[in-house]
Short mmCIF file of C-alpha atoms and ligand atoms in Angstrom, two decimals:
data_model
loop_
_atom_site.label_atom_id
_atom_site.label_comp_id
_atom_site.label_asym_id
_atom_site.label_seq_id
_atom_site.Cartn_x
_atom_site.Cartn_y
_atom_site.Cartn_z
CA UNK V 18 65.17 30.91 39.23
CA UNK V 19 63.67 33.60 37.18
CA UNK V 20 64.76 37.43 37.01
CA UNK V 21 63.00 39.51 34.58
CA UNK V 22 64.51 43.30 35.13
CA UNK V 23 63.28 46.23 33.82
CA UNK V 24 61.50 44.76 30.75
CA UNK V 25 60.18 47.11 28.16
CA UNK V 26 57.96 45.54 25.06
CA UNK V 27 57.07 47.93 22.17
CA UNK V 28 55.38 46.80 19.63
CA UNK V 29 55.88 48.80 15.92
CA UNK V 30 53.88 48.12 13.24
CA UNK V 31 54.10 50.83 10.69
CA UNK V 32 52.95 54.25 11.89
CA UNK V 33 51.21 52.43 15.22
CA UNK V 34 53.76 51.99 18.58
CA UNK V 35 52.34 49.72 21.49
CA UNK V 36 54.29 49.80 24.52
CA UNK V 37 53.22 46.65 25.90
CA UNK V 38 55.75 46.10 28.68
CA UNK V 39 56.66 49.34 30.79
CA UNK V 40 59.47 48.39 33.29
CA UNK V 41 58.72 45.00 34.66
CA UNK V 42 60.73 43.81 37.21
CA UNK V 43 59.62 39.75 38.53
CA UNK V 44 61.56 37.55 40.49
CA UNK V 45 60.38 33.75 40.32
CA UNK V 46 62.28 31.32 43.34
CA UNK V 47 62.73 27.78 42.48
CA UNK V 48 59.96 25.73 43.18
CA UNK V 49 57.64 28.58 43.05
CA UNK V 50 53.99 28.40 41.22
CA UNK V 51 54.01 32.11 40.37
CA UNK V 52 50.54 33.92 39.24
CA UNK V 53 50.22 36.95 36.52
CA UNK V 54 46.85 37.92 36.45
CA UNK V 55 45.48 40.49 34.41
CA UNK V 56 42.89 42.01 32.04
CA UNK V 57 42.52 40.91 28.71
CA UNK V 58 45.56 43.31 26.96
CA UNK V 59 47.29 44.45 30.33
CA UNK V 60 50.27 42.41 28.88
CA UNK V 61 49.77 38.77 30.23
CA UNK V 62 50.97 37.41 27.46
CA UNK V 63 53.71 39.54 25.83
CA UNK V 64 55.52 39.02 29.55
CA UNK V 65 55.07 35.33 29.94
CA UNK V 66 56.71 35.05 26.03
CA UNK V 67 59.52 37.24 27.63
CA UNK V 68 60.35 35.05 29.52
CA UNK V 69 62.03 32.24 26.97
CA UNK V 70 62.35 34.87 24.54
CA UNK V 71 59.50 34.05 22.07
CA UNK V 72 59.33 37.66 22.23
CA UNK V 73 62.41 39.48 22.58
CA UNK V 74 62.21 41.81 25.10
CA UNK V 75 63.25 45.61 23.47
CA UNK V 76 65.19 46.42 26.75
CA UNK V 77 65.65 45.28 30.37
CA UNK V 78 67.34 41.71 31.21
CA UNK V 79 65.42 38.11 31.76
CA UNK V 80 67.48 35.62 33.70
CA UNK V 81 66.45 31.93 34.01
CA UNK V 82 68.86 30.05 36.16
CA UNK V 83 71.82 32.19 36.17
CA UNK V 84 72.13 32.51 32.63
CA UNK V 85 71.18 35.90 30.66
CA UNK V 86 68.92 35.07 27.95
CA UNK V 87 68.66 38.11 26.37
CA UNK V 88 72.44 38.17 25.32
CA UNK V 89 72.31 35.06 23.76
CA UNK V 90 71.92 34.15 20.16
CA UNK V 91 68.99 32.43 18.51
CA UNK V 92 71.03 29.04 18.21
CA UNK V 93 72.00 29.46 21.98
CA UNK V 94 68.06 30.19 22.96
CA UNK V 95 66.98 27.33 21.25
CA UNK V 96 68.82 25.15 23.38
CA UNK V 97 68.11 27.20 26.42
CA UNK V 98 64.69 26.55 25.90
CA UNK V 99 64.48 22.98 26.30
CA UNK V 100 64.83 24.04 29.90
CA UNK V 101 61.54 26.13 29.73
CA UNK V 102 58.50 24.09 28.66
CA UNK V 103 55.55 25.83 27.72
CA UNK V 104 51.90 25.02 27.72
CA UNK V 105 48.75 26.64 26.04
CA UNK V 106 45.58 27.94 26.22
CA UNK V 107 44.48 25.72 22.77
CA UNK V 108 46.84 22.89 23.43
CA UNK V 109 48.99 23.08 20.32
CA UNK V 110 49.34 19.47 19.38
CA UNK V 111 50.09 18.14 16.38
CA UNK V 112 46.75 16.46 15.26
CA UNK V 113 48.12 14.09 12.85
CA UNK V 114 50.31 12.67 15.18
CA UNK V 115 48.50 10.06 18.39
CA UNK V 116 49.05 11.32 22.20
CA UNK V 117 52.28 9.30 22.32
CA UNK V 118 54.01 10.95 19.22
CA UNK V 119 52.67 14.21 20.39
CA UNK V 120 54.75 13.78 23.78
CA UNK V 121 57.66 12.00 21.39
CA UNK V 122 57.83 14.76 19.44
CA UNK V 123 60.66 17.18 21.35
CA UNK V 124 62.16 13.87 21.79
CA UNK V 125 62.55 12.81 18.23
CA UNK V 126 63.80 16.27 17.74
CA UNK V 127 66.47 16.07 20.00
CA UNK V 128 67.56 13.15 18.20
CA UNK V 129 67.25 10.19 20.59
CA UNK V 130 66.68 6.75 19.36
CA UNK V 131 63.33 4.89 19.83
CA UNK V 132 64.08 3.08 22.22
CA UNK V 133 64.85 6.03 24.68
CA UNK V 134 61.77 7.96 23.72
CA UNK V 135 59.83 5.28 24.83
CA UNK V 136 61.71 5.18 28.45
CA UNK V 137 60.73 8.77 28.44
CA UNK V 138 57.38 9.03 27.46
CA UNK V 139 55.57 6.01 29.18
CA UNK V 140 55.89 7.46 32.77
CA UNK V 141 54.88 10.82 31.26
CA UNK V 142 51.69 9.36 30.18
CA UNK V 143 51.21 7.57 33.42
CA UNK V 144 51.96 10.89 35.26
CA UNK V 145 49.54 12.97 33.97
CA UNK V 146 46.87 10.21 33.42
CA UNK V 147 46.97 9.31 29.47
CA UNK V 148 48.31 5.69 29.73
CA UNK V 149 45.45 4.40 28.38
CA UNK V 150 45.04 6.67 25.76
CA UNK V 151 48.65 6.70 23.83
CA UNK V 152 47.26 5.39 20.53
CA UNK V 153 44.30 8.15 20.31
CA UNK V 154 44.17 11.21 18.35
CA UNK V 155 43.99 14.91 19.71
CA UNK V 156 40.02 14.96 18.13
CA UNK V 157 39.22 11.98 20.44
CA UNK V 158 40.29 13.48 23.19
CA UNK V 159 38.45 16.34 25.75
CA UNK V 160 39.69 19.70 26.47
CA UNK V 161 41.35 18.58 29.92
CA UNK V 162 42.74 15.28 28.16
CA UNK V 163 44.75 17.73 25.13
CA UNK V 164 45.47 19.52 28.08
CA UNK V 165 47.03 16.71 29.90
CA UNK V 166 48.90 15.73 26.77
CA UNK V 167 50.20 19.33 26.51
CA UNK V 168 51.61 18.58 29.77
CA UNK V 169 53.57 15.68 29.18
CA UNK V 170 54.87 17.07 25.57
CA UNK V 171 56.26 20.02 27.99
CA UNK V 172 57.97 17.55 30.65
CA UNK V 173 59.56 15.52 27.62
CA UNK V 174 62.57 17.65 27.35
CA UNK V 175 62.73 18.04 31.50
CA UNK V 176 62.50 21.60 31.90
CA UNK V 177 63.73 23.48 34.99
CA UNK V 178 60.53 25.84 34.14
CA UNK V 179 56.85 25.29 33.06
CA UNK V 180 55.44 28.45 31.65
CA UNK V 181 51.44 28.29 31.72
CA UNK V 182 49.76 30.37 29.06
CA UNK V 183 45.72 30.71 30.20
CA UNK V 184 46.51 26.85 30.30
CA UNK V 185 43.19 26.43 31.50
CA UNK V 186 40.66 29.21 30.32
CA UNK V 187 39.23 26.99 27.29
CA UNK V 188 37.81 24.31 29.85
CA UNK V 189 35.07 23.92 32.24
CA UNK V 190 35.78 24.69 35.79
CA UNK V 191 35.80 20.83 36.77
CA UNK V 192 38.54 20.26 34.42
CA UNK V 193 40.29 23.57 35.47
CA UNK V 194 40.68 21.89 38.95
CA UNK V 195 42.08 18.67 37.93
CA UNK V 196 44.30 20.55 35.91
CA UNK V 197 45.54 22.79 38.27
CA UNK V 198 45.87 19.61 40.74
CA UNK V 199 48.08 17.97 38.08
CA UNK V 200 50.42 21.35 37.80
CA UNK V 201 50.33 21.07 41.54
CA UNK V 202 51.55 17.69 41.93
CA UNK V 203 54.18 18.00 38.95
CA UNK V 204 55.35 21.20 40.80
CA UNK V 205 55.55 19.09 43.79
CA UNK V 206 57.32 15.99 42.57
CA UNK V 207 59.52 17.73 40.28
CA UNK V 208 60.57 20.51 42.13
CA UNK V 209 59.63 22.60 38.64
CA UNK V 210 59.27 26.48 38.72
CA UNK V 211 55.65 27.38 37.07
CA UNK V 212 54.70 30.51 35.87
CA UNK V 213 51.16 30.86 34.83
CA UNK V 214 49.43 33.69 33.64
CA UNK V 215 45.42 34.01 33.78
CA UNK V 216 42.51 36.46 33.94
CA UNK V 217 41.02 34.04 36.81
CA UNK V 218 41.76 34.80 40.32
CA UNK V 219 40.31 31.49 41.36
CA UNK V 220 43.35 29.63 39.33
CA UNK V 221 45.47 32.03 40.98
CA UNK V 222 43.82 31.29 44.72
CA UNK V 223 43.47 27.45 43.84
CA UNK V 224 47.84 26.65 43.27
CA UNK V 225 49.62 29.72 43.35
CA UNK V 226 51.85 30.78 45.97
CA UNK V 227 52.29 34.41 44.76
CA UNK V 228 50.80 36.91 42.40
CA UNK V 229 51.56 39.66 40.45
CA UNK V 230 48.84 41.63 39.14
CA UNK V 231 49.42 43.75 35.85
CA UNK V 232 47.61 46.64 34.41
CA UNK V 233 48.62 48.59 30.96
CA UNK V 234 51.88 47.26 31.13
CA UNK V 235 53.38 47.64 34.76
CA UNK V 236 52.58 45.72 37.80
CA UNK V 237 50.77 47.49 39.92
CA UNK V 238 50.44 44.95 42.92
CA UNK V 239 52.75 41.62 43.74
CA UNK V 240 53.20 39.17 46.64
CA UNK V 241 52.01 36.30 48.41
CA UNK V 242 48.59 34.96 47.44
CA UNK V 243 47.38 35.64 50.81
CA UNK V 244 48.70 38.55 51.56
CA UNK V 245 46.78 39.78 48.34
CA UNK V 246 43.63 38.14 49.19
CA UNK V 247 43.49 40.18 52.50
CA UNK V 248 45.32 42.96 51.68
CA UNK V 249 44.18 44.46 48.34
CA UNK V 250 45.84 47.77 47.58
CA UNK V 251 44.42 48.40 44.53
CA UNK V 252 40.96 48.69 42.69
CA UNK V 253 41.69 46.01 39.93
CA UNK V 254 42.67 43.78 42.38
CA UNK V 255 39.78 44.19 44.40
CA UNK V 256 37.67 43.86 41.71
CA UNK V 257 39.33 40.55 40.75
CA UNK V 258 38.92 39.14 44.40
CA UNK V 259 35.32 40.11 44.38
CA UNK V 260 34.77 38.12 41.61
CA UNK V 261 35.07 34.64 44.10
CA UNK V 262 35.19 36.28 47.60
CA UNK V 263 32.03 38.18 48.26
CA UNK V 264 33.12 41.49 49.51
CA UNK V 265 29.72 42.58 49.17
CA UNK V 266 27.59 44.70 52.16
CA UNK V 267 25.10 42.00 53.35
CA UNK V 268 21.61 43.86 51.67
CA UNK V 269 19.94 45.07 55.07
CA UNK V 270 23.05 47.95 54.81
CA UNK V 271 21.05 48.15 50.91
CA UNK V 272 20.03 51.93 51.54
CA UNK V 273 22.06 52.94 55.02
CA UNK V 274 24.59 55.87 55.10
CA UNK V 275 27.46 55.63 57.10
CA UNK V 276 29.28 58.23 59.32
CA UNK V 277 32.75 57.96 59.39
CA UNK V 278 32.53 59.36 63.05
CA UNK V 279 30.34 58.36 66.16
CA UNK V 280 26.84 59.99 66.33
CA UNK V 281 24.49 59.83 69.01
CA UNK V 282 23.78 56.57 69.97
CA UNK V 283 24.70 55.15 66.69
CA UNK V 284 26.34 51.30 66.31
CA UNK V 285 29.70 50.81 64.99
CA UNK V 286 29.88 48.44 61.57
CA UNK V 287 33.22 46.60 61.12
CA UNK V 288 34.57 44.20 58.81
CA UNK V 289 36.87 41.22 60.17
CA UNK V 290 39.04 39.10 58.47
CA UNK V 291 41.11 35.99 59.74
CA UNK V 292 43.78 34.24 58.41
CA UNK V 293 45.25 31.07 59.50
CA UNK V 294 45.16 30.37 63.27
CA UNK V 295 43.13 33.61 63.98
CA UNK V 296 40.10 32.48 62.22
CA UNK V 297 39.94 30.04 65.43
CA UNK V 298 40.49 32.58 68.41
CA UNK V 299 37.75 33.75 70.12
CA UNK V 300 38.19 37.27 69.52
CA UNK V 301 34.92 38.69 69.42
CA UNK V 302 34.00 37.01 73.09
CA UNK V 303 36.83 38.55 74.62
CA UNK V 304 36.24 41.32 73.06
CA UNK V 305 32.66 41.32 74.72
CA UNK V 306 33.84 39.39 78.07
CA UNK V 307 36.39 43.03 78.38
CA UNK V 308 34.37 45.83 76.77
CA UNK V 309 30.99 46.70 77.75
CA UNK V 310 29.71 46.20 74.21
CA UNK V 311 27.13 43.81 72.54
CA UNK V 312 27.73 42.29 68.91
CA UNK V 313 25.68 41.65 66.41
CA UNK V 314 26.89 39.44 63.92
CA UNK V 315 25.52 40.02 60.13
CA UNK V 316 27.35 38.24 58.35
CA UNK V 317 29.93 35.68 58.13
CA UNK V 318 31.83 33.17 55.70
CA UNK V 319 35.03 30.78 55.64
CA UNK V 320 36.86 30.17 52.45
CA UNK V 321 40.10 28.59 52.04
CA UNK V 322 42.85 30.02 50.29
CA UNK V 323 44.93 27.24 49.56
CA UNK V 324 44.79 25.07 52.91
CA UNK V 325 44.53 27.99 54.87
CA UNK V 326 41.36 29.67 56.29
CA UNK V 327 40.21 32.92 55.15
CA UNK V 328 36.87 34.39 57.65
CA UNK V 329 35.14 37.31 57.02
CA UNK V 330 32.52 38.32 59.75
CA UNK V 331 30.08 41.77 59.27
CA UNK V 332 29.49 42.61 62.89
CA UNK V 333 27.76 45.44 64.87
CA UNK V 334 29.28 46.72 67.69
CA UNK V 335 26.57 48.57 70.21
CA UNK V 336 27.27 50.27 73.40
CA UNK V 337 28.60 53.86 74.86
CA UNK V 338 31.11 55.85 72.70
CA UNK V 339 33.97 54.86 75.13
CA UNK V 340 33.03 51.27 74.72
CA UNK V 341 32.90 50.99 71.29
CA UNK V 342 36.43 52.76 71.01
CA UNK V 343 37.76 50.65 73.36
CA UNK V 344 36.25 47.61 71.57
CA UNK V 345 37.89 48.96 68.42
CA UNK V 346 41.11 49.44 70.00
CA UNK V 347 41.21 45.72 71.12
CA UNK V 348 40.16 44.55 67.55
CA UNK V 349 43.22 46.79 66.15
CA UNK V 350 45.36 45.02 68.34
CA UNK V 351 44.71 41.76 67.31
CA UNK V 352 45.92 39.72 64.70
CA UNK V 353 43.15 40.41 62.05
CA UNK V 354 42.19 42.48 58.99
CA UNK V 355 39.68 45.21 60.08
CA UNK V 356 37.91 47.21 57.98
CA UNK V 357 35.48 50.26 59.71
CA UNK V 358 32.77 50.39 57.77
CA UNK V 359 31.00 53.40 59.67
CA UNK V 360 28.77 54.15 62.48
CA UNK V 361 24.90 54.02 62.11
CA UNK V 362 22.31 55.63 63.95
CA UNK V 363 20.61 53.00 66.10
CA UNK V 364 17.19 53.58 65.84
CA UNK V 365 17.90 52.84 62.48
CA UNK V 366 18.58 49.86 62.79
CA UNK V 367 16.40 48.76 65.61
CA UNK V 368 13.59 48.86 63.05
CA UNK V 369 15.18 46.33 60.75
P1 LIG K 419 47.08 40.08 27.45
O1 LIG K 419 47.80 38.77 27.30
O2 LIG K 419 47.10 40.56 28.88
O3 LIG K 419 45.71 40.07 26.89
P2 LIG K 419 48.94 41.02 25.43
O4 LIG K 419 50.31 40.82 25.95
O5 LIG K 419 48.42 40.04 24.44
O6 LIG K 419 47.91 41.19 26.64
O7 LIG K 419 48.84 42.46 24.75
C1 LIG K 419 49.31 43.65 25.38
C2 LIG K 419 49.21 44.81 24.37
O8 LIG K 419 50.13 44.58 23.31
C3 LIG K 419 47.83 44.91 23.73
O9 LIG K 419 47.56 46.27 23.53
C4 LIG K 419 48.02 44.19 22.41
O10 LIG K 419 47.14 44.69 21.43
C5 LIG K 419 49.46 44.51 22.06
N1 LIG K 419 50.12 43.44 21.25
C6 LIG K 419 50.29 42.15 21.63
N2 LIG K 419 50.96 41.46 20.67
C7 LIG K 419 51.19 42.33 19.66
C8 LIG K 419 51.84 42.24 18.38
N3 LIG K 419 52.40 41.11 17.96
N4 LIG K 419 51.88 43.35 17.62
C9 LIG K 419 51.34 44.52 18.05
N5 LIG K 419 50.73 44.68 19.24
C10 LIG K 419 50.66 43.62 20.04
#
């Protein structure tokens, strides 16, 4: 639906160059919510305005359903762009104008008559909630309500693509979930394409079905939300799932210094991690019911990711050498995340 290829942004303002955009390539699939998350000036926003143009890119291509927006002229974008809503972080509305002439307002500029605006708008103020507000002001409404209408105003011109910019970062995180719900549902029951961006990983865990993370310019990470969530390659995107997963050493570890390799009668320290189906198998019993090998478990936590489980268990793995490899071995076989932590001594540990 969307193809953004090798985008470059540079940004010249008298003697000072930014090069915002280094060499972005995105694809976006119809029906897709699709995540940017990023730093504050990693180039969240220069890329999302890419892609209908309100910045023009200075090379590379962006596609939005099959046609090349980047070779067209600014009386061809503008009506391109009726096919890409947009919504903001501050709402943009018009605050002389009530809800319903807010949402009118691409309508009236499109030229229909008044009697076809209002066909349009009432069930876009019943979708997102605002019926019974149509005759209020912007100041009379809440943050997730100017939201909402920023919504509808989008839908009016029934875009094939709802670009999201920090849509939600001005409100509180109840109203952040209601309106990520709405984007859900709309993304649902109109089949649209959203890309958001955000500086949030729960927004991006909460609706999206894949992320790109950027950093100064170039993506440095991108896929499916879960494979990102358990499969972090990179420090910023670690750091950015720490910030709602706790990835944190439970604090009896506080002070301890790991081997790498097996001492003496030390204990083995592993991280799991189950996704889907796996977080219900009883892997640790059978790994105890094969292996001569007790288990300590030290932690442990299910969190969703979407509707799908995400576990993370801390265990200790005690026994001889050969049964702690072997226990290791069975874990690696499995279908979980594993991270080795290190070995401990034991007596160590029996103190604690
Ligand atoms: P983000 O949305 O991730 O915070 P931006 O896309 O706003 O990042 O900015 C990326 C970089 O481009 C920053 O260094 C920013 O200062 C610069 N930049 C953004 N817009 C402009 C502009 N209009 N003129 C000059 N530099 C800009």
């Amino acid at each position: 639906m969307i193809k953004l290829s090798q985008i470059e942004k540079v940004y010249k303002s008298g003697a000072n160059t930014v090069h915002a955009i280094k060499g972005i390539d995105l694809n976006v699939e119809r029906g897709e919510i699709y995540g940017v998350i990023g730093k504050s000036g990693a180039g969240k926003s220069t890329l999302i305005r890419c892609i209908n143009m309100l910045e023009r890119p200075t090379s590379g291509n962006v596609i939005v359903d099959g046609q090349d927006l980047t070779a067209m002229s600014d009386s061809e974008l503008r009506e391109v762009r009726k096919q890409i809503g947009m919504i903001f972080q501050h709402f943009n509305l018009l605050s002389s104008r009530t809800v319903y002439d807010n949402v009118a307002f691409p309508l009236e500029l499109s030229g229909k008559s008044k009697a076809e605006i209002e066909k349009e708008v009432v069930p876009l103020l019943e979708l997102v909630g605002l019926s019974d507000k149509r005759n209020q002001y912007p100041a009379q409404l809440s943050g997730g309500q100017k939201q909402r209408v920023g919504i509808a105003r989008a839908l009016a011109s029934k875009p094939k693509v709802l670009l999201c910019d920090e849509a939600t970062s001005a409100l509180d995180p109840q109203t952040t979930k209601s309106i990520l719900e709405l984007l859900k549902d709309i993304n649902r029951k109109l089949q649209l394409t959203i890309v958001l961006i955000t500086h949030e990983m729960q927004v991006i865990k909460e609706i999206c079905d894949k992320v790109a993370v950027i950093e100064n310019g170039i993506i440095i990470e991108q896929g499916s939300v879960l494979d990102i969530f358990t499969k972090p390659q990179s420090n910023t995107t670690r750091e950015f799932i720490s910030a709602i997963i706790n990835h944190d050493l439970p604090v009896i570890f506080a002070d301890t210094k790991f081997s790498p390799v097996a001492l003496p009668d030390s204990t083995l320290v592993l991280r799991l991690s189950f996704i889907g189906h796996s977080a219900e198998e009883p892997v640790i019993a059978g790994m105890i019911r094969r292996f001569d090998v007790d288990t300590n478990i030290i932690y442990g936590n299910v969190d969703h990711i979407q509707n799908t489980p995400y576990g993370t268990l801390v265990i200790e793995v005690s026994g001889s050498q050969q049964g702690i490899e072997n226990a290791l071995n069975y874990l690696q076989s499995r279908n979980l995340g594993i991270e080795v932590i290190g070995y401990v001594a034991r007596h160590n540990r029996a103190a604690g």
